[in-house]
Amino acid sequence: MIITQTLPTPVGPLALLARGGVLVAAGFTADPLEMFARLSPSLRALPLREGDLGDAAEAVREYLDGKVGALDRIPVEQPGTPTRQRLYEALRAVPAGTTVSYGQLAEKAGLPRTAARAAGSACAQNLIAPFVPCHRVVPSTGGYGSYYYGTPVKEWLVAHESRA
């Protein structure tokens, strides 16, 4: 079974989806079905119901209250090749309040800096924002770049973490 809970944030609702206490999806949407549709077929075969996600929901509240490292303690799981998994691990290791370029993220994952496209692809396919903080990756040419949930959400997340 997949349990879902939607929480309010200053940049809109944040839907969380978990199986067995592990987040499998999270994103800035009021409709958890949008996130559910992005899951693997094996997870989409499971029933979906609303519930209280306990520590994950509490971590979001703490994050919003300024404890920006709170999301780090929540276990996450999403599909991907071994290289993709290394990129997701490297993303989770980028400290809140800092940003890295796509090339730097590739290097942190043990790839050459020229693997910036692979890093960008991992960010674009990330199912568990902001717990896997792809918002902390910005273009080396400046600006914020794109974000699945919109640049204003990315800007808010980066600013919120920088203030904390």
Coordinates of N, CA and C in Angstrom, one line a residue:
M1 N 0.8 -1.2 0.0 CA 0.0 0.0 0.0 C 0.9 1.2 0.0
I2 N 0.4 2.3 -0.7 CA 1.1 3.6 -0.8 C 0.2 4.5 0.1
I3 N 0.8 5.1 1.1 CA 0.1 6.1 1.9 C 0.6 7.5 1.4
T4 N -0.4 8.4 1.3 CA -0.2 9.8 0.8 C -0.7 10.8 1.9
Q5 N 0.1 11.9 1.9 CA -0.3 13.0 2.8 C 0.1 14.3 2.1
T6 N -0.8 15.3 2.1 CA -0.4 16.5 1.4 C -0.4 17.6 2.5
L7 N 0.7 18.4 2.5 CA 1.0 19.4 3.5 C 1.1 20.8 2.8
P8 N 0.6 21.8 3.5 CA 0.7 23.2 3.0 C 2.1 23.7 3.1
T9 N 2.6 24.4 2.1 CA 3.9 25.1 2.2 C 3.7 26.5 1.7
P10 N 4.6 27.4 1.9 CA 4.5 28.8 1.3 C 4.5 28.8 -0.2
V11 N 4.9 27.8 -0.9 CA 4.9 27.8 -2.3 C 3.9 26.8 -2.9
G12 N 3.0 26.4 -2.1 CA 1.9 25.5 -2.5 C 2.0 24.1 -1.8
P13 N 1.0 23.3 -2.1 CA 0.9 22.0 -1.4 C 2.0 21.1 -1.8
L14 N 2.5 20.3 -0.9 CA 3.5 19.3 -1.1 C 2.9 17.9 -0.8
A15 N 2.8 17.1 -1.9 CA 2.3 15.8 -1.7 C 3.4 14.8 -1.4
L16 N 3.2 13.9 -0.4 CA 4.2 12.9 0.0 C 3.6 11.6 -0.2
L17 N 4.3 10.6 -0.8 CA 3.9 9.2 -1.0 C 4.9 8.3 -0.4
A18 N 4.5 7.4 0.5 CA 5.4 6.4 1.1 C 4.9 5.0 1.1
R19 N 5.8 4.1 1.1 CA 5.5 2.7 1.2 C 6.4 2.1 2.3
G20 N 5.8 1.6 3.3 CA 6.5 1.0 4.4 C 7.4 2.0 5.1
G21 N 7.0 3.2 5.2 CA 7.8 4.2 5.9 C 8.9 4.8 5.1
V22 N 9.0 4.5 3.8 CA 10.0 5.0 3.0 C 9.4 5.9 1.9
L23 N 9.8 7.1 1.7 CA 9.2 8.0 0.7 C 9.6 7.5 -0.7
V24 N 8.6 7.3 -1.5 CA 8.8 6.9 -2.9 C 8.5 8.0 -3.9
A25 N 7.9 9.1 -3.4 CA 7.6 10.3 -4.2 C 7.2 11.4 -3.3
A26 N 7.6 12.6 -3.8 CA 7.2 13.9 -3.2 C 7.3 15.0 -4.2
G27 N 6.3 15.9 -4.2 CA 6.4 17.0 -5.1 C 5.3 18.0 -4.8
F28 N 5.6 19.2 -5.4 CA 4.7 20.4 -5.1 C 3.5 20.3 -6.0
T29 N 2.5 19.6 -5.5 CA 1.2 19.5 -6.1 C 0.1 19.2 -5.1
A30 N -1.1 19.6 -5.4 CA -2.2 19.3 -4.5 C -2.8 18.0 -4.8
D31 N -2.4 17.4 -5.9 CA -3.0 16.1 -6.3 C -1.9 15.0 -6.2
P32 N -2.0 14.1 -5.2 CA -1.0 13.0 -5.1 C -1.0 12.1 -6.3
L33 N -2.1 12.1 -7.0 CA -2.2 11.2 -8.2 C -1.2 11.6 -9.2
E34 N -0.8 12.9 -9.3 CA 0.2 13.4 -10.2 C 1.5 12.7 -9.9
M35 N 1.8 12.5 -8.7 CA 3.1 11.9 -8.3 C 2.9 10.4 -8.5
F36 N 1.8 9.8 -8.1 CA 1.5 8.4 -8.2 C 1.7 7.9 -9.7
A37 N 1.3 8.7 -10.6 CA 1.4 8.4 -12.0 C 2.8 8.3 -12.5
R38 N 3.8 8.9 -11.8 CA 5.2 8.9 -12.2 C 5.9 7.7 -11.6
L39 N 5.3 7.0 -10.7 CA 5.9 5.8 -10.1 C 6.1 4.6 -11.1
S40 N 6.9 3.7 -10.7 CA 7.1 2.5 -11.5 C 5.8 1.7 -11.5
P41 N 5.6 0.9 -12.6 CA 4.4 0.1 -12.7 C 4.2 -0.8 -11.4
S42 N 5.2 -1.3 -10.9 CA 5.0 -2.2 -9.7 C 4.4 -1.4 -8.5
L43 N 4.9 -0.2 -8.3 CA 4.3 0.6 -7.3 C 2.9 1.1 -7.6
R44 N 2.7 1.5 -8.9 CA 1.3 1.9 -9.3 C 0.3 0.8 -9.1
A45 N 0.8 -0.5 -9.0 CA -0.2 -1.6 -8.9 C -0.7 -1.7 -7.4
L46 N 0.0 -1.0 -6.5 CA -0.4 -1.0 -5.1 C -1.6 0.0 -4.8
P47 N -2.4 -0.3 -3.9 CA -3.5 0.6 -3.5 C -2.9 1.9 -2.9
L48 N -3.6 3.0 -3.1 CA -3.3 4.3 -2.6 C -4.3 4.8 -1.6
R49 N -3.9 5.3 -0.5 CA -4.8 5.8 0.5 C -4.2 6.9 1.3
E50 N -5.0 7.9 1.7 CA -4.5 9.0 2.5 C -4.3 8.5 4.0
G51 N -3.3 9.2 4.6 CA -2.9 8.8 6.0 C -1.9 9.8 6.5
D52 N -1.5 9.5 7.7 CA -0.5 10.4 8.4 C 0.9 9.7 8.2
L53 N 1.8 10.5 7.6 CA 3.1 9.9 7.3 C 4.1 10.3 8.5
G54 N 3.6 10.7 9.6 CA 4.4 10.8 10.8 C 5.7 11.6 10.6
D55 N 6.8 10.9 10.7 CA 8.1 11.6 10.7 C 8.4 12.4 9.5
A56 N 7.9 11.9 8.3 CA 8.1 12.6 7.1 C 7.4 13.9 7.1
A57 N 6.1 13.9 7.6 CA 5.3 15.1 7.7 C 6.0 16.1 8.7
E58 N 6.4 15.5 9.8 CA 7.1 16.4 10.8 C 8.4 17.0 10.3
A59 N 9.1 16.2 9.5 CA 10.3 16.8 8.9 C 10.0 18.0 8.0
V60 N 8.9 17.9 7.2 CA 8.5 19.0 6.4 C 8.2 20.2 7.3
R61 N 7.5 20.0 8.3 CA 7.1 21.1 9.2 C 8.4 21.8 9.8
E62 N 9.3 20.9 10.2 CA 10.6 21.4 10.8 C 11.4 22.2 9.7
Y63 N 11.4 21.7 8.5 CA 12.1 22.3 7.4 C 11.5 23.7 7.2
L64 N 10.2 23.8 7.2 CA 9.6 25.1 6.9 C 9.8 26.0 8.1
D65 N 10.0 25.5 9.3 CA 10.3 26.3 10.5 C 11.8 26.8 10.5
G66 N 12.6 26.4 9.6 CA 14.0 26.8 9.5 C 15.0 25.7 9.8
K67 N 14.6 24.5 10.2 CA 15.5 23.4 10.4 C 15.7 22.7 9.1
V68 N 16.5 23.3 8.2 CA 16.5 22.9 6.8 C 17.2 21.6 6.6
G69 N 17.9 21.0 7.6 CA 18.5 19.7 7.5 C 17.5 18.6 7.9
A70 N 16.3 18.9 8.3 CA 15.3 17.9 8.8 C 14.9 16.9 7.7
L71 N 14.9 17.3 6.5 CA 14.5 16.3 5.4 C 15.5 15.2 5.2
D72 N 16.8 15.5 5.6 CA 17.8 14.5 5.4 C 17.6 13.2 6.1
R73 N 16.9 13.2 7.2 CA 16.7 12.0 8.0 C 15.7 11.0 7.5
I74 N 14.9 11.5 6.5 CA 13.8 10.6 6.0 C 14.4 9.7 4.9
P75 N 14.1 8.4 5.1 CA 14.6 7.4 4.0 C 13.8 7.6 2.7
V76 N 14.5 7.5 1.6 CA 13.8 7.6 0.3 C 14.3 6.5 -0.6
E77 N 13.5 6.2 -1.6 CA 13.8 5.1 -2.5 C 13.2 5.5 -3.9
Q78 N 14.0 5.5 -4.9 CA 13.4 5.7 -6.3 C 14.3 4.9 -7.2
P79 N 13.7 4.5 -8.4 CA 14.4 3.7 -9.3 C 15.5 4.4 -10.0
G80 N 16.4 3.7 -10.6 CA 17.5 4.2 -11.4 C 18.7 3.3 -11.4
T81 N 19.5 3.5 -12.4 CA 20.7 2.8 -12.6 C 21.7 3.0 -11.5
P82 N 22.8 2.3 -11.3 CA 23.8 2.5 -10.3 C 24.3 4.0 -10.4
T83 N 24.5 4.4 -11.6 CA 25.0 5.8 -11.8 C 24.0 6.8 -11.3
R84 N 22.8 6.6 -11.7 CA 21.7 7.5 -11.2 C 21.6 7.5 -9.7
Q85 N 21.7 6.3 -9.1 CA 21.7 6.2 -7.6 C 22.8 7.0 -7.0
R86 N 24.0 7.0 -7.6 CA 25.1 7.7 -7.1 C 24.8 9.2 -7.2
L87 N 24.2 9.6 -8.2 CA 23.9 11.1 -8.4 C 22.8 11.5 -7.3
Y88 N 21.8 10.6 -7.1 CA 20.9 10.9 -6.0 C 21.5 11.0 -4.6
E89 N 22.4 10.1 -4.4 CA 23.2 10.1 -3.1 C 24.0 11.4 -3.0
A90 N 24.6 11.8 -4.1 CA 25.4 13.0 -4.1 C 24.5 14.3 -3.9
L91 N 23.3 14.2 -4.5 CA 22.4 15.3 -4.3 C 22.0 15.5 -2.8
R92 N 21.7 14.3 -2.2 CA 21.4 14.4 -0.7 C 22.5 14.9 0.1
A93 N 23.7 14.8 -0.4 CA 24.9 15.2 0.4 C 25.2 16.7 0.2
V94 N 24.5 17.4 -0.7 CA 24.7 18.8 -0.9 C 24.0 19.5 0.3
P95 N 24.8 20.3 1.1 CA 24.2 20.9 2.3 C 23.2 21.9 2.0
A96 N 22.2 21.9 2.8 CA 21.1 23.0 2.7 C 21.8 24.3 2.8
G97 N 21.3 25.3 2.0 CA 21.9 26.6 2.0 C 23.0 26.8 1.0
T98 N 23.4 25.7 0.3 CA 24.4 25.8 -0.7 C 23.9 25.3 -2.0
T99 N 24.6 25.7 -3.1 CA 24.2 25.2 -4.4 C 25.5 24.6 -5.1
V100 N 25.3 23.8 -6.1 CA 26.4 23.2 -6.9 C 25.9 23.3 -8.4
S101 N 26.9 23.3 -9.2 CA 26.6 23.2 -10.7 C 26.3 21.8 -11.0
Y102 N 25.8 21.5 -12.2 CA 25.6 20.2 -12.7 C 26.9 19.4 -12.8
G103 N 27.9 20.1 -13.3 CA 29.2 19.5 -13.4 C 29.8 19.1 -12.0
Q104 N 29.6 20.0 -11.0 CA 30.1 19.7 -9.7 C 29.3 18.5 -9.1
L105 N 28.0 18.4 -9.4 CA 27.2 17.3 -8.9 C 27.8 16.0 -9.5
A106 N 28.1 16.0 -10.8 CA 28.6 14.8 -11.4 C 29.9 14.4 -10.7
E107 N 30.8 15.4 -10.4 CA 32.0 15.0 -9.8 C 31.8 14.5 -8.4
K108 N 30.8 15.0 -7.6 CA 30.5 14.5 -6.3 C 30.0 13.1 -6.4
A109 N 29.5 12.7 -7.5 CA 29.0 11.3 -7.7 C 30.1 10.4 -8.2
G110 N 31.3 10.9 -8.4 CA 32.4 10.1 -8.9 C 32.5 10.0 -10.4
L111 N 31.8 10.9 -11.1 CA 31.8 11.0 -12.5 C 32.6 12.1 -13.0
P112 N 33.0 12.2 -14.3 CA 33.8 13.3 -14.7 C 32.8 14.5 -14.8
R113 N 33.4 15.7 -14.7 CA 32.7 17.0 -14.7 C 31.9 17.0 -16.0
T114 N 32.4 16.4 -17.1 CA 31.7 16.5 -18.4 C 30.4 15.7 -18.3
A115 N 30.1 15.0 -17.2 CA 28.8 14.2 -17.1 C 27.7 15.1 -16.6
A116 N 27.9 16.4 -16.8 CA 26.8 17.3 -16.3 C 25.5 17.0 -16.9
R117 N 25.4 16.5 -18.1 CA 24.1 16.1 -18.7 C 23.4 15.0 -17.9
A118 N 24.3 14.0 -17.5 CA 23.7 12.9 -16.7 C 23.2 13.5 -15.4
A119 N 23.9 14.4 -14.8 CA 23.4 15.1 -13.6 C 22.1 15.8 -13.8
G120 N 22.0 16.5 -14.9 CA 20.8 17.2 -15.2 C 19.6 16.3 -15.4
S121 N 19.9 15.1 -16.1 CA 18.9 14.1 -16.3 C 18.4 13.5 -15.0
A122 N 19.3 13.3 -14.1 CA 18.9 12.8 -12.8 C 18.0 13.8 -12.0
C123 N 18.4 15.0 -12.1 CA 17.5 16.1 -11.5 C 16.1 16.1 -12.1
A124 N 16.1 16.0 -13.4 CA 14.8 16.1 -14.2 C 13.9 14.9 -13.8
Q125 N 14.5 13.8 -13.5 CA 13.7 12.6 -13.3 C 13.5 12.3 -11.8
N126 N 14.0 13.2 -10.9 CA 13.9 13.0 -9.5 C 12.4 13.0 -9.1
L127 N 12.0 11.9 -8.4 CA 10.7 11.8 -7.9 C 10.4 12.3 -6.5
I128 N 11.5 12.7 -5.8 CA 11.3 12.9 -4.3 C 11.8 14.3 -3.9
A129 N 11.3 15.3 -4.6 CA 11.7 16.7 -4.2 C 10.8 17.2 -3.0
P130 N 11.3 17.9 -2.2 CA 12.7 18.4 -2.0 C 13.6 17.5 -1.1
F131 N 13.1 16.3 -0.8 CA 14.0 15.4 0.0 C 15.2 15.0 -0.7
V132 N 15.2 14.8 -2.0 CA 16.3 14.6 -2.8 C 16.4 16.0 -3.5
P133 N 17.3 16.9 -3.0 CA 17.2 18.3 -3.3 C 17.8 18.8 -4.6
C134 N 17.1 18.4 -5.7 CA 17.6 18.9 -7.0 C 17.5 20.4 -7.2
H135 N 16.8 21.0 -6.3 CA 16.7 22.5 -6.3 C 18.0 23.2 -6.0
R136 N 18.9 22.4 -5.4 CA 20.3 23.0 -5.0 C 21.3 22.9 -6.2
V137 N 20.8 22.5 -7.4 CA 21.7 22.4 -8.5 C 21.3 23.5 -9.5
V138 N 22.3 24.3 -9.9 CA 22.1 25.4 -10.7 C 23.1 25.4 -11.9
P139 N 22.8 26.1 -13.0 CA 23.7 26.1 -14.1 C 25.0 26.9 -13.7
S140 N 26.1 26.4 -14.3 CA 27.4 27.1 -14.0 C 27.4 28.5 -14.7
T141 N 26.5 28.7 -15.6 CA 26.4 30.0 -16.3 C 25.6 31.1 -15.6
G142 N 25.1 30.7 -14.4 CA 24.3 31.6 -13.6 C 22.8 31.4 -13.7
G143 N 22.1 32.0 -12.8 CA 20.7 31.9 -12.7 C 20.3 30.6 -12.0
Y144 N 19.0 30.3 -12.0 CA 18.5 29.1 -11.3 C 18.3 27.9 -12.2
G145 N 18.1 28.1 -13.5 CA 17.8 27.0 -14.4 C 16.4 26.6 -14.2
S146 N 16.1 25.5 -14.7 CA 14.7 25.1 -14.7 C 14.4 24.2 -13.5
Y147 N 13.2 23.9 -13.2 CA 12.8 23.1 -12.1 C 11.4 22.5 -12.4
Y148 N 11.2 21.2 -12.1 CA 10.0 20.5 -12.5 C 8.8 21.3 -12.0
Y149 N 8.9 21.8 -10.8 CA 7.7 22.5 -10.2 C 7.7 24.0 -10.4
G150 N 8.6 24.5 -11.3 CA 8.6 25.9 -11.6 C 9.8 26.6 -11.0
T151 N 10.3 27.6 -11.7 CA 11.5 28.3 -11.2 C 11.1 29.1 -9.9
P152 N 9.9 29.7 -9.7 CA 9.6 30.4 -8.5 C 9.7 29.5 -7.2
V153 N 9.3 28.2 -7.4 CA 9.4 27.3 -6.3 C 10.9 27.0 -6.0
K154 N 11.7 26.8 -7.0 CA 13.2 26.6 -6.8 C 13.8 27.8 -6.1
E155 N 13.5 29.0 -6.6 CA 14.0 30.2 -6.0 C 13.6 30.3 -4.5
W156 N 12.4 30.0 -4.2 CA 11.9 30.1 -2.8 C 12.7 29.1 -1.9
L157 N 12.9 27.8 -2.4 CA 13.6 26.8 -1.7 C 15.0 27.2 -1.4
V158 N 15.7 27.7 -2.4 CA 17.1 28.1 -2.3 C 17.2 29.3 -1.3
A159 N 16.3 30.3 -1.4 CA 16.3 31.4 -0.5 C 16.0 31.0 0.9
H160 N 15.0 30.2 1.1 CA 14.6 29.7 2.4 C 15.8 29.0 3.1
E161 N 16.5 28.2 2.4 CA 17.6 27.5 3.0 C 18.8 28.4 3.3
S162 N 19.0 29.4 2.4 CA 20.0 30.4 2.6 C 19.8 31.2 3.8
R163 N 18.5 31.5 4.1 CA 18.2 32.4 5.3 C 18.3 31.6 6.6
A164 N 18.2 30.3 6.5 CA 18.2 29.5 7.8 C 19.5 29.3 8.3

